[in-house]
Amino acid sequence: MKGLTDVPGILVGHATDSDALTGCTVILCGGDATGGVDVRGSATGSVELDTLHPGHVAQNVHAIVLAGGSAFGLEASSGTRRVLEKRGVGFDTGVAHVPIVPGAILFDLAIGRADVRPGREMGEKATLAAHDGPVAEGNVGAGTGATVGKVFGMKQAMKSGVGSASLTLGSGAMVAALVVVNALGDVIDPQAGKIIAGARKSAASRDFINSAAAMRHGIGGGTPFRGNTTLAVVATNVRLEKVQVNKLAALASTGVVRTISPVNTMADGDITFALSLGKEHATVDEVGVAAAEVLAMAVIRAVKAAKTAGGIPGLAP
């Protein structure tokens, strides 16, 4: 399993700053992909999401950029546009090809260096690095500074990162996911029914506090850490119309709900993108059920692949 790149036509590239603990991830999808989006969080940072709505004149999307750096990281998408423009990829306006590059950011300024953020150059680097091989996971790209379990602040949080997975439907069609998990809440393995990464009882502990239960009972007090976001991209080789791709993004988002708690809060900027490219046939419900499952798998992989960084412990050795 390669992950998101198991869907033919999808390329993934990371640019990573392991010193400043930030980075960006670029997903290239050619010139014939249809995109959609589902916004669940209330602390989002994004660019060009309107191009994914059914009423927008642009019917295709050419890339998606995920970046750290909070709002500053939105600059990374301009680097991807520059590379694609040089390749002649984009919406044909008659006088120039304008690449359609939606993007979203996560807050990683509380780990590593807050004064170093992904910019145009890092966006270019990730775009040029994009390939169709196995997707690198853990502390790479947009997941370099990702963390989870921040209801009690960064001192009790755990490291997270990028995760990716794929599934084949009974019809032979393919659906895959990539996710960057930077959540306020804990990550729960739905099969085991237990927390595997999240808020710890103390800075020195590996025992978890159930963040959702703590919030219900008013334990901790104050305003929870607001720098949180789970960003996901699901892709399929099933041909879907734009309305259906937006529905696919919404169905896929349930995979995040299954594995993160609490989720979609006022302190989270959760966004799920969806891409359709290829000529296979299946209903949007069939693809959506699989997308939720594969996105849940990717969330688990994101925390299991994350290594300790910036003094924040990870599960990977």
PDB file of C-alpha atoms in Angstrom:
ATOM      1  CA  MET A   1       0.000   0.000   0.000  1.00  0.00           C
ATOM      2  CA  LYS A   2       1.388   3.387  -1.043  1.00  0.00           C
ATOM      3  CA  GLY A   3      -1.413   5.481   0.444  1.00  0.00           C
ATOM      4  CA  LEU A   4      -3.037   8.372  -1.402  1.00  0.00           C
ATOM      5  CA  THR A   5      -0.841   7.763  -4.455  1.00  0.00           C
ATOM      6  CA  ASP A   6      -2.494   4.370  -4.988  1.00  0.00           C
ATOM      7  CA  VAL A   7      -5.125   6.359  -6.909  1.00  0.00           C
ATOM      8  CA  PRO A   8      -3.700   6.729 -10.443  1.00  0.00           C
ATOM      9  CA  GLY A   9      -2.870  10.329 -11.295  1.00  0.00           C
ATOM     10  CA  ILE A  10      -2.239  11.467  -7.714  1.00  0.00           C
ATOM     11  CA  LEU A  11       1.229  12.717  -6.766  1.00  0.00           C
ATOM     12  CA  VAL A  12       2.286  13.727  -3.243  1.00  0.00           C
ATOM     13  CA  GLY A  13       5.255  15.862  -2.245  1.00  0.00           C
ATOM     14  CA  HIS A  14       6.515  17.020   1.157  1.00  0.00           C
ATOM     15  CA  ALA A  15       8.800  19.870   2.154  1.00  0.00           C
ATOM     16  CA  THR A  16      10.061  19.557   5.729  1.00  0.00           C
ATOM     17  CA  ASP A  17      11.922  21.880   8.088  1.00  0.00           C
ATOM     18  CA  SER A  18      12.941  19.569  10.933  1.00  0.00           C
ATOM     19  CA  ASP A  19      14.692  22.361  12.819  1.00  0.00           C
ATOM     20  CA  ALA A  20      11.826  24.862  12.891  1.00  0.00           C
ATOM     21  CA  LEU A  21       9.311  21.966  13.018  1.00  0.00           C
ATOM     22  CA  THR A  22       7.071  23.065  10.179  1.00  0.00           C
ATOM     23  CA  GLY A  23       6.445  22.127   6.558  1.00  0.00           C
ATOM     24  CA  CYS A  24       3.960  21.697   3.762  1.00  0.00           C
ATOM     25  CA  THR A  25       2.436  18.886   1.723  1.00  0.00           C
ATOM     26  CA  VAL A  26       1.303  19.194  -1.890  1.00  0.00           C
ATOM     27  CA  ILE A  27      -1.150  16.886  -3.647  1.00  0.00           C
ATOM     28  CA  LEU A  28      -1.065  17.122  -7.452  1.00  0.00           C
ATOM     29  CA  CYS A  29      -4.010  15.705  -9.397  1.00  0.00           C
ATOM     30  CA  GLY A  30      -3.426  16.614 -13.046  1.00  0.00           C
ATOM     31  CA  GLY A  31      -5.864  18.654 -15.111  1.00  0.00           C
ATOM     32  CA  ASP A  32      -8.974  16.473 -15.091  1.00  0.00           C
ATOM     33  CA  ALA A  33      -9.776  16.082 -11.396  1.00  0.00           C
ATOM     34  CA  THR A  34     -13.023  17.256  -9.840  1.00  0.00           C
ATOM     35  CA  GLY A  35     -12.795  18.573  -6.291  1.00  0.00           C
ATOM     36  CA  GLY A  36     -15.051  19.030  -3.296  1.00  0.00           C
ATOM     37  CA  VAL A  37     -14.719  20.146   0.302  1.00  0.00           C
ATOM     38  CA  ASP A  38     -16.344  19.702   3.707  1.00  0.00           C
ATOM     39  CA  VAL A  39     -15.622  22.264   6.432  1.00  0.00           C
ATOM     40  CA  ARG A  40     -16.367  21.041   9.966  1.00  0.00           C
ATOM     41  CA  GLY A  41     -14.136  23.130  12.212  1.00  0.00           C
ATOM     42  CA  SER A  42     -14.661  26.707  13.391  1.00  0.00           C
ATOM     43  CA  ALA A  43     -11.031  27.875  13.417  1.00  0.00           C
ATOM     44  CA  THR A  44     -10.150  27.315   9.770  1.00  0.00           C
ATOM     45  CA  GLY A  45      -7.505  28.954   7.612  1.00  0.00           C
ATOM     46  CA  SER A  46      -7.906  28.370   3.897  1.00  0.00           C
ATOM     47  CA  VAL A  47      -7.636  29.681   0.360  1.00  0.00           C
ATOM     48  CA  GLU A  48      -9.733  29.152  -2.803  1.00  0.00           C
ATOM     49  CA  LEU A  49     -12.300  26.847  -1.198  1.00  0.00           C
ATOM     50  CA  ASP A  50     -14.982  28.561  -3.303  1.00  0.00           C
ATOM     51  CA  THR A  51     -13.511  26.975  -6.442  1.00  0.00           C
ATOM     52  CA  LEU A  52     -14.642  23.586  -5.106  1.00  0.00           C
ATOM     53  CA  HIS A  53     -18.292  24.540  -4.765  1.00  0.00           C
ATOM     54  CA  PRO A  54     -20.688  23.272  -7.469  1.00  0.00           C
ATOM     55  CA  GLY A  55     -21.645  26.785  -8.605  1.00  0.00           C
ATOM     56  CA  HIS A  56     -18.089  27.896  -9.365  1.00  0.00           C
ATOM     57  CA  VAL A  57     -17.068  28.305 -13.017  1.00  0.00           C
ATOM     58  CA  ALA A  58     -13.853  26.271 -12.518  1.00  0.00           C
ATOM     59  CA  GLN A  59     -14.854  22.642 -12.912  1.00  0.00           C
ATOM     60  CA  ASN A  60     -11.453  21.122 -12.215  1.00  0.00           C
ATOM     61  CA  VAL A  61      -8.810  21.368  -9.511  1.00  0.00           C
ATOM     62  CA  HIS A  62      -5.084  20.989 -10.154  1.00  0.00           C
ATOM     63  CA  ALA A  63      -3.542  20.703  -6.697  1.00  0.00           C
ATOM     64  CA  ILE A  64      -4.231  20.945  -2.975  1.00  0.00           C
ATOM     65  CA  VAL A  65      -1.721  22.438  -0.560  1.00  0.00           C
ATOM     66  CA  LEU A  66      -1.639  21.686   3.175  1.00  0.00           C
ATOM     67  CA  ALA A  67       0.773  23.715   5.277  1.00  0.00           C
ATOM     68  CA  GLY A  68       1.862  24.584   8.777  1.00  0.00           C
ATOM     69  CA  GLY A  69       2.569  28.127   9.849  1.00  0.00           C
ATOM     70  CA  SER A  70      -0.979  29.210  10.650  1.00  0.00           C
ATOM     71  CA  ALA A  71      -2.281  31.897   8.252  1.00  0.00           C
ATOM     72  CA  PHE A  72       1.289  32.691   7.199  1.00  0.00           C
ATOM     73  CA  GLY A  73       1.467  29.223   5.619  1.00  0.00           C
ATOM     74  CA  LEU A  74      -1.179  30.123   3.049  1.00  0.00           C
ATOM     75  CA  GLU A  75       1.690  31.620   1.035  1.00  0.00           C
ATOM     76  CA  ALA A  76       2.897  28.089   0.211  1.00  0.00           C
ATOM     77  CA  SER A  77       0.106  27.618  -2.322  1.00  0.00           C
ATOM     78  CA  SER A  78       1.531  30.445  -4.449  1.00  0.00           C
ATOM     79  CA  GLY A  79       4.681  28.360  -4.926  1.00  0.00           C
ATOM     80  CA  THR A  80       2.623  25.464  -6.249  1.00  0.00           C
ATOM     81  CA  ARG A  81       0.801  27.816  -8.641  1.00  0.00           C
ATOM     82  CA  ARG A  82       4.103  29.089 -10.007  1.00  0.00           C
ATOM     83  CA  VAL A  83       5.385  25.583 -10.730  1.00  0.00           C
ATOM     84  CA  LEU A  84       2.134  24.481 -12.365  1.00  0.00           C
ATOM     85  CA  GLU A  85       1.933  27.652 -14.459  1.00  0.00           C
ATOM     86  CA  LYS A  86       5.401  26.918 -15.861  1.00  0.00           C
ATOM     87  CA  ARG A  87       4.141  23.444 -16.768  1.00  0.00           C
ATOM     88  CA  GLY A  88       1.139  24.892 -18.620  1.00  0.00           C
ATOM     89  CA  VAL A  89      -1.309  23.456 -16.083  1.00  0.00           C
ATOM     90  CA  GLY A  90      -4.349  25.506 -15.099  1.00  0.00           C
ATOM     91  CA  PHE A  91      -7.719  26.986 -15.964  1.00  0.00           C
ATOM     92  CA  ASP A  92      -7.497  28.343 -19.500  1.00  0.00           C
ATOM     93  CA  THR A  93      -8.484  32.016 -19.416  1.00  0.00           C
ATOM     94  CA  GLY A  94      -7.490  32.584 -23.032  1.00  0.00           C
ATOM     95  CA  VAL A  95      -4.456  34.653 -22.069  1.00  0.00           C
ATOM     96  CA  ALA A  96      -2.929  32.484 -19.343  1.00  0.00           C
ATOM     97  CA  HIS A  97      -3.381  29.174 -17.576  1.00  0.00           C
ATOM     98  CA  VAL A  98      -4.366  29.825 -13.949  1.00  0.00           C
ATOM     99  CA  PRO A  99      -3.823  26.790 -11.682  1.00  0.00           C
ATOM    100  CA  ILE A 100      -6.705  26.098  -9.287  1.00  0.00           C
ATOM    101  CA  VAL A 101      -4.958  25.355  -6.000  1.00  0.00           C
ATOM    102  CA  PRO A 102      -7.148  25.270  -2.889  1.00  0.00           C
ATOM    103  CA  GLY A 103      -5.239  25.086   0.364  1.00  0.00           C
ATOM    104  CA  ALA A 104      -5.568  24.960   4.128  1.00  0.00           C
ATOM    105  CA  ILE A 105      -3.263  25.517   7.070  1.00  0.00           C
ATOM    106  CA  LEU A 106      -2.706  24.265  10.576  1.00  0.00           C
ATOM    107  CA  PHE A 107      -1.284  25.994  13.630  1.00  0.00           C
ATOM    108  CA  ASP A 108       2.169  24.670  14.558  1.00  0.00           C
ATOM    109  CA  LEU A 109       3.706  27.880  15.919  1.00  0.00           C
ATOM    110  CA  ALA A 110       3.732  26.567  19.498  1.00  0.00           C
ATOM    111  CA  ILE A 111       6.336  23.921  18.664  1.00  0.00           C
ATOM    112  CA  GLY A 112       9.716  24.570  17.077  1.00  0.00           C
ATOM    113  CA  ARG A 113      10.203  28.168  15.860  1.00  0.00           C
ATOM    114  CA  ALA A 114       7.192  30.471  15.616  1.00  0.00           C
ATOM    115  CA  ASP A 115       9.064  32.879  13.317  1.00  0.00           C
ATOM    116  CA  VAL A 116       9.691  30.273  10.568  1.00  0.00           C
ATOM    117  CA  ARG A 117       6.709  29.377   8.394  1.00  0.00           C
ATOM    118  CA  PRO A 118       6.103  27.717   5.023  1.00  0.00           C
ATOM    119  CA  GLY A 119       6.223  30.230   2.176  1.00  0.00           C
ATOM    120  CA  ARG A 120       6.337  30.309  -1.619  1.00  0.00           C
ATOM    121  CA  GLU A 121       9.746  28.636  -1.771  1.00  0.00           C
ATOM    122  CA  MET A 122       8.630  25.724   0.393  1.00  0.00           C
ATOM    123  CA  GLY A 123       5.496  25.340  -1.725  1.00  0.00           C
ATOM    124  CA  GLU A 124       7.662  25.141  -4.835  1.00  0.00           C
ATOM    125  CA  LYS A 125       9.959  22.597  -3.185  1.00  0.00           C
ATOM    126  CA  ALA A 126       7.086  20.321  -2.174  1.00  0.00           C
ATOM    127  CA  THR A 127       5.524  20.585  -5.638  1.00  0.00           C
ATOM    128  CA  LEU A 128       8.777  19.683  -7.371  1.00  0.00           C
ATOM    129  CA  ALA A 129       9.187  16.749  -4.965  1.00  0.00           C
ATOM    130  CA  ALA A 130       5.744  15.298  -5.721  1.00  0.00           C
ATOM    131  CA  HIS A 131       5.803  11.671  -6.926  1.00  0.00           C
ATOM    132  CA  ASP A 132       3.557   8.622  -7.214  1.00  0.00           C
ATOM    133  CA  GLY A 133       5.555   6.412  -4.842  1.00  0.00           C
ATOM    134  CA  PRO A 134       4.711   5.493  -1.234  1.00  0.00           C
ATOM    135  CA  VAL A 135       3.592   8.479   0.821  1.00  0.00           C
ATOM    136  CA  ALA A 136       6.008   9.387   3.625  1.00  0.00           C
ATOM    137  CA  GLU A 137       4.231   9.492   6.986  1.00  0.00           C
ATOM    138  CA  GLY A 138       4.826  10.909  10.448  1.00  0.00           C
ATOM    139  CA  ASN A 139       6.985  13.999  11.021  1.00  0.00           C
ATOM    140  CA  VAL A 140       7.053  15.177   7.412  1.00  0.00           C
ATOM    141  CA  GLY A 141       5.509  17.958   5.361  1.00  0.00           C
ATOM    142  CA  ALA A 142       2.515  19.634   6.938  1.00  0.00           C
ATOM    143  CA  GLY A 143       2.688  17.101   9.758  1.00  0.00           C
ATOM    144  CA  THR A 144       6.170  18.121  10.927  1.00  0.00           C
ATOM    145  CA  GLY A 145       4.798  20.248  13.759  1.00  0.00           C
ATOM    146  CA  ALA A 146       1.473  18.465  14.271  1.00  0.00           C
ATOM    147  CA  THR A 147       0.339  17.521  17.781  1.00  0.00           C
ATOM    148  CA  VAL A 148      -2.763  16.067  19.469  1.00  0.00           C
ATOM    149  CA  GLY A 149      -4.387  16.066  22.908  1.00  0.00           C
ATOM    150  CA  LYS A 150      -4.137  19.764  23.783  1.00  0.00           C
ATOM    151  CA  VAL A 151      -7.143  20.257  26.044  1.00  0.00           C
ATOM    152  CA  PHE A 152      -4.666  20.809  28.918  1.00  0.00           C
ATOM    153  CA  GLY A 153      -2.062  22.614  26.797  1.00  0.00           C
ATOM    154  CA  MET A 154       1.083  21.655  24.918  1.00  0.00           C
ATOM    155  CA  LYS A 155       2.928  20.299  27.983  1.00  0.00           C
ATOM    156  CA  GLN A 156       0.532  17.354  28.148  1.00  0.00           C
ATOM    157  CA  ALA A 157       0.124  16.886  24.377  1.00  0.00           C
ATOM    158  CA  MET A 158       1.560  14.204  22.087  1.00  0.00           C
ATOM    159  CA  LYS A 159       3.237  14.335  18.700  1.00  0.00           C
ATOM    160  CA  SER A 160       1.287  13.515  15.558  1.00  0.00           C
ATOM    161  CA  GLY A 161       1.891  13.906  11.842  1.00  0.00           C
ATOM    162  CA  VAL A 162       0.890  12.707   8.376  1.00  0.00           C
ATOM    163  CA  GLY A 163      -0.924   9.423   7.762  1.00  0.00           C
ATOM    164  CA  SER A 164      -2.090   7.824   4.533  1.00  0.00           C
ATOM    165  CA  ALA A 165      -3.989   4.684   3.515  1.00  0.00           C
ATOM    166  CA  SER A 166      -5.984   3.158   0.655  1.00  0.00           C
ATOM    167  CA  LEU A 167      -8.774   0.635   0.070  1.00  0.00           C
ATOM    168  CA  THR A 168     -10.136  -1.237  -2.914  1.00  0.00           C
ATOM    169  CA  LEU A 169     -13.919  -1.460  -3.278  1.00  0.00           C
ATOM    170  CA  GLY A 170     -15.712  -4.652  -4.225  1.00  0.00           C
ATOM    171  CA  SER A 171     -16.148  -3.241  -7.740  1.00  0.00           C
ATOM    172  CA  GLY A 172     -12.381  -2.883  -8.070  1.00  0.00           C
ATOM    173  CA  ALA A 173     -12.515   0.899  -7.718  1.00  0.00           C
ATOM    174  CA  MET A 174     -10.036   2.625  -5.409  1.00  0.00           C
ATOM    175  CA  VAL A 175     -10.342   5.178  -2.611  1.00  0.00           C
ATOM    176  CA  ALA A 176      -7.436   6.569  -0.597  1.00  0.00           C
ATOM    177  CA  ALA A 177      -6.751   9.202   2.039  1.00  0.00           C
ATOM    178  CA  LEU A 178      -4.036  11.453   3.405  1.00  0.00           C
ATOM    179  CA  VAL A 179      -4.495  13.287   6.694  1.00  0.00           C
ATOM    180  CA  VAL A 180      -2.538  15.698   8.863  1.00  0.00           C
ATOM    181  CA  VAL A 181      -3.710  15.287  12.455  1.00  0.00           C
ATOM    182  CA  ASN A 182      -3.216  18.389  14.596  1.00  0.00           C
ATOM    183  CA  ALA A 183      -6.264  17.953  16.811  1.00  0.00           C
ATOM    184  CA  LEU A 184      -7.390  19.421  20.101  1.00  0.00           C
ATOM    185  CA  GLY A 185      -8.787  16.026  21.068  1.00  0.00           C
ATOM    186  CA  ASP A 186      -7.489  12.522  21.605  1.00  0.00           C
ATOM    187  CA  VAL A 187      -7.010   9.893  18.896  1.00  0.00           C
ATOM    188  CA  ILE A 188      -9.014   6.739  19.523  1.00  0.00           C
ATOM    189  CA  ASP A 189      -8.524   3.367  17.854  1.00  0.00           C
ATOM    190  CA  PRO A 190     -12.151   2.501  16.960  1.00  0.00           C
ATOM    191  CA  GLN A 191     -11.420  -1.237  16.820  1.00  0.00           C
ATOM    192  CA  ALA A 192      -9.812  -1.356  20.260  1.00  0.00           C
ATOM    193  CA  GLY A 193     -12.077   1.335  21.657  1.00  0.00           C
ATOM    194  CA  LYS A 194      -9.256   3.069  23.509  1.00  0.00           C
ATOM    195  CA  ILE A 195      -7.169   6.233  23.351  1.00  0.00           C
ATOM    196  CA  ILE A 196      -3.809   5.646  21.668  1.00  0.00           C
ATOM    197  CA  ALA A 197      -2.551   9.252  21.637  1.00  0.00           C
ATOM    198  CA  GLY A 198      -3.815  12.358  23.385  1.00  0.00           C
ATOM    199  CA  ALA A 199      -3.740  14.456  26.520  1.00  0.00           C
ATOM    200  CA  ARG A 200      -1.520  12.936  29.201  1.00  0.00           C
ATOM    201  CA  LYS A 201      -2.018  13.175  32.963  1.00  0.00           C
ATOM    202  CA  SER A 202       1.238  15.099  33.295  1.00  0.00           C
ATOM    203  CA  ALA A 203       4.262  16.165  31.266  1.00  0.00           C
ATOM    204  CA  ALA A 204       6.110  13.049  32.473  1.00  0.00           C
ATOM    205  CA  SER A 205       3.244  10.592  32.085  1.00  0.00           C
ATOM    206  CA  ARG A 206       2.191   8.226  29.317  1.00  0.00           C
ATOM    207  CA  ASP A 207      -1.228   7.669  30.906  1.00  0.00           C
ATOM    208  CA  PHE A 208      -4.078   9.437  29.163  1.00  0.00           C
ATOM    209  CA  ILE A 209      -6.817  11.725  30.337  1.00  0.00           C
ATOM    210  CA  ASN A 210     -10.099  11.312  28.451  1.00  0.00           C
ATOM    211  CA  SER A 211     -10.326  14.837  27.042  1.00  0.00           C
ATOM    212  CA  ALA A 212     -14.006  14.662  26.106  1.00  0.00           C
ATOM    213  CA  ALA A 213     -14.963  13.416  29.575  1.00  0.00           C
ATOM    214  CA  ALA A 214     -12.814  16.104  31.176  1.00  0.00           C
ATOM    215  CA  MET A 215     -14.564  18.797  29.146  1.00  0.00           C
ATOM    216  CA  ARG A 216     -17.993  17.434  30.057  1.00  0.00           C
ATOM    217  CA  HIS A 217     -17.139  17.655  33.734  1.00  0.00           C
ATOM    218  CA  GLY A 218     -15.455  21.046  33.518  1.00  0.00           C
ATOM    219  CA  ILE A 219     -12.064  19.648  34.498  1.00  0.00           C
ATOM    220  CA  GLY A 220      -9.089  21.808  33.574  1.00  0.00           C
ATOM    221  CA  GLY A 221     -10.901  25.095  33.284  1.00  0.00           C
ATOM    222  CA  GLY A 222      -9.985  28.049  31.110  1.00  0.00           C
ATOM    223  CA  THR A 223      -9.875  28.200  27.326  1.00  0.00           C
ATOM    224  CA  PRO A 224      -8.475  25.105  25.596  1.00  0.00           C
ATOM    225  CA  PHE A 225      -5.472  25.466  23.313  1.00  0.00           C
ATOM    226  CA  ARG A 226      -6.835  26.973  20.082  1.00  0.00           C
ATOM    227  CA  GLY A 227      -4.111  25.977  17.636  1.00  0.00           C
ATOM    228  CA  ASN A 228      -5.725  22.824  16.249  1.00  0.00           C
ATOM    229  CA  THR A 229      -6.740  21.426  12.870  1.00  0.00           C
ATOM    230  CA  THR A 230      -7.205  18.083  11.142  1.00  0.00           C
ATOM    231  CA  LEU A 231      -6.718  18.416   7.387  1.00  0.00           C
ATOM    232  CA  ALA A 232      -7.649  15.504   5.127  1.00  0.00           C
ATOM    233  CA  VAL A 233      -7.662  14.683   1.428  1.00  0.00           C
ATOM    234  CA  VAL A 234      -9.542  11.696   0.023  1.00  0.00           C
ATOM    235  CA  ALA A 235      -9.261  10.651  -3.603  1.00  0.00           C
ATOM    236  CA  THR A 236     -10.955   8.074  -5.806  1.00  0.00           C
ATOM    237  CA  ASN A 237     -10.664   6.767  -9.360  1.00  0.00           C
ATOM    238  CA  VAL A 238     -14.477   6.727  -9.563  1.00  0.00           C
ATOM    239  CA  ARG A 239     -15.853   9.419 -11.855  1.00  0.00           C
ATOM    240  CA  LEU A 240     -18.140  11.708  -9.856  1.00  0.00           C
ATOM    241  CA  GLU A 241     -19.806  15.038 -10.614  1.00  0.00           C
ATOM    242  CA  LYS A 242     -18.959  18.104  -8.539  1.00  0.00           C
ATOM    243  CA  VAL A 243     -22.027  17.852  -6.283  1.00  0.00           C
ATOM    244  CA  GLN A 244     -21.182  14.205  -5.622  1.00  0.00           C
ATOM    245  CA  VAL A 245     -17.547  14.991  -4.817  1.00  0.00           C
ATOM    246  CA  ASN A 246     -18.656  17.508  -2.216  1.00  0.00           C
ATOM    247  CA  LYS A 247     -20.903  14.821  -0.735  1.00  0.00           C
ATOM    248  CA  LEU A 248     -17.931  12.441  -0.778  1.00  0.00           C
ATOM    249  CA  ALA A 249     -15.941  14.936   1.315  1.00  0.00           C
ATOM    250  CA  ALA A 250     -18.778  15.099   3.850  1.00  0.00           C
ATOM    251  CA  LEU A 251     -19.095  11.308   4.045  1.00  0.00           C
ATOM    252  CA  ALA A 252     -15.331  10.920   4.416  1.00  0.00           C
ATOM    253  CA  SER A 253     -15.300  13.358   7.350  1.00  0.00           C
ATOM    254  CA  THR A 254     -17.082  10.764   9.479  1.00  0.00           C
ATOM    255  CA  GLY A 255     -13.782   8.881   9.544  1.00  0.00           C
ATOM    256  CA  VAL A 256     -12.290  11.782  11.491  1.00  0.00           C
ATOM    257  CA  VAL A 257     -15.257  11.766  13.874  1.00  0.00           C
ATOM    258  CA  ARG A 258     -14.736   8.039  14.551  1.00  0.00           C
ATOM    259  CA  THR A 259     -11.118   8.488  15.566  1.00  0.00           C
ATOM    260  CA  ILE A 260     -10.791  11.899  17.246  1.00  0.00           C
ATOM    261  CA  SER A 261     -12.618  13.096  20.369  1.00  0.00           C
ATOM    262  CA  PRO A 262     -13.550  15.844  20.946  1.00  0.00           C
ATOM    263  CA  VAL A 263     -13.560  16.902  17.296  1.00  0.00           C
ATOM    264  CA  ASN A 264     -14.863  19.735  15.072  1.00  0.00           C
ATOM    265  CA  THR A 265     -14.780  22.115  18.047  1.00  0.00           C
ATOM    266  CA  MET A 266     -14.598  25.900  18.116  1.00  0.00           C
ATOM    267  CA  ALA A 267     -10.848  25.429  18.610  1.00  0.00           C
ATOM    268  CA  ASP A 268     -10.381  23.138  15.563  1.00  0.00           C
ATOM    269  CA  GLY A 269     -10.055  24.131  11.896  1.00  0.00           C
ATOM    270  CA  ASP A 270     -11.045  20.751  10.453  1.00  0.00           C
ATOM    271  CA  ILE A 271     -11.384  20.514   6.657  1.00  0.00           C
ATOM    272  CA  THR A 272     -11.741  17.480   4.379  1.00  0.00           C
ATOM    273  CA  PHE A 273     -11.031  17.753   0.647  1.00  0.00           C
ATOM    274  CA  ALA A 274     -12.182  15.190  -1.928  1.00  0.00           C
ATOM    275  CA  LEU A 275     -10.876  14.469  -5.421  1.00  0.00           C
ATOM    276  CA  SER A 276     -12.386  12.409  -8.235  1.00  0.00           C
ATOM    277  CA  LEU A 277     -10.234  11.384 -11.192  1.00  0.00           C
ATOM    278  CA  GLY A 278     -10.498   8.311 -13.366  1.00  0.00           C
ATOM    279  CA  LYS A 279     -13.261   6.406 -15.127  1.00  0.00           C
ATOM    280  CA  GLU A 280     -14.373   3.711 -12.676  1.00  0.00           C
ATOM    281  CA  HIS A 281     -18.031   3.399 -11.689  1.00  0.00           C
ATOM    282  CA  ALA A 282     -19.602   3.221  -8.206  1.00  0.00           C
ATOM    283  CA  THR A 283     -22.203   5.196  -6.284  1.00  0.00           C
ATOM    284  CA  VAL A 284     -21.151   8.112  -4.126  1.00  0.00           C
ATOM    285  CA  ASP A 285     -22.482   6.240  -1.090  1.00  0.00           C
ATOM    286  CA  GLU A 286     -20.290   3.220  -1.834  1.00  0.00           C
ATOM    287  CA  VAL A 287     -17.243   5.405  -2.247  1.00  0.00           C
ATOM    288  CA  GLY A 288     -18.197   7.500   0.789  1.00  0.00           C
ATOM    289  CA  VAL A 289     -18.462   4.502   3.102  1.00  0.00           C
ATOM    290  CA  ALA A 290     -15.012   3.365   2.011  1.00  0.00           C
ATOM    291  CA  ALA A 291     -13.629   6.907   2.279  1.00  0.00           C
ATOM    292  CA  ALA A 292     -14.726   7.177   5.923  1.00  0.00           C
ATOM    293  CA  GLU A 293     -13.050   3.867   6.683  1.00  0.00           C
ATOM    294  CA  VAL A 294      -9.802   4.670   4.924  1.00  0.00           C
ATOM    295  CA  LEU A 295      -9.632   8.140   6.484  1.00  0.00           C
ATOM    296  CA  ALA A 296     -10.015   6.576   9.935  1.00  0.00           C
ATOM    297  CA  MET A 297      -7.135   4.243   9.060  1.00  0.00           C
ATOM    298  CA  ALA A 298      -5.009   7.217   7.992  1.00  0.00           C
ATOM    299  CA  VAL A 299      -5.664   9.067  11.281  1.00  0.00           C
ATOM    300  CA  ILE A 300      -4.400   6.077  13.271  1.00  0.00           C
ATOM    301  CA  ARG A 301      -1.344   5.808  11.032  1.00  0.00           C
ATOM    302  CA  ALA A 302      -0.595   9.527  11.514  1.00  0.00           C
ATOM    303  CA  VAL A 303      -0.092   9.181  15.266  1.00  0.00           C
ATOM    304  CA  LYS A 304       1.591   5.776  15.130  1.00  0.00           C
ATOM    305  CA  ALA A 305       4.189   7.101  12.672  1.00  0.00           C
ATOM    306  CA  ALA A 306       4.964  10.278  14.650  1.00  0.00           C
ATOM    307  CA  LYS A 307       8.291  10.540  16.468  1.00  0.00           C
ATOM    308  CA  THR A 308       9.147  12.638  19.501  1.00  0.00           C
ATOM    309  CA  ALA A 309      10.021  16.223  18.521  1.00  0.00           C
ATOM    310  CA  GLY A 310      10.263  19.565  20.270  1.00  0.00           C
ATOM    311  CA  GLY A 311       9.994  17.819  23.614  1.00  0.00           C
ATOM    312  CA  ILE A 312       6.579  16.389  22.665  1.00  0.00           C
ATOM    313  CA  PRO A 313       6.553  12.555  22.856  1.00  0.00           C
ATOM    314  CA  GLY A 314       5.477  10.437  19.884  1.00  0.00           C
ATOM    315  CA  LEU A 315       4.523   6.802  19.515  1.00  0.00           C
ATOM    316  CA  ALA A 316       7.123   5.900  16.870  1.00  0.00           C
ATOM    317  CA  PRO A 317      10.582   4.817  18.071  1.00  0.00           C
TER     318      PRO A 317
END
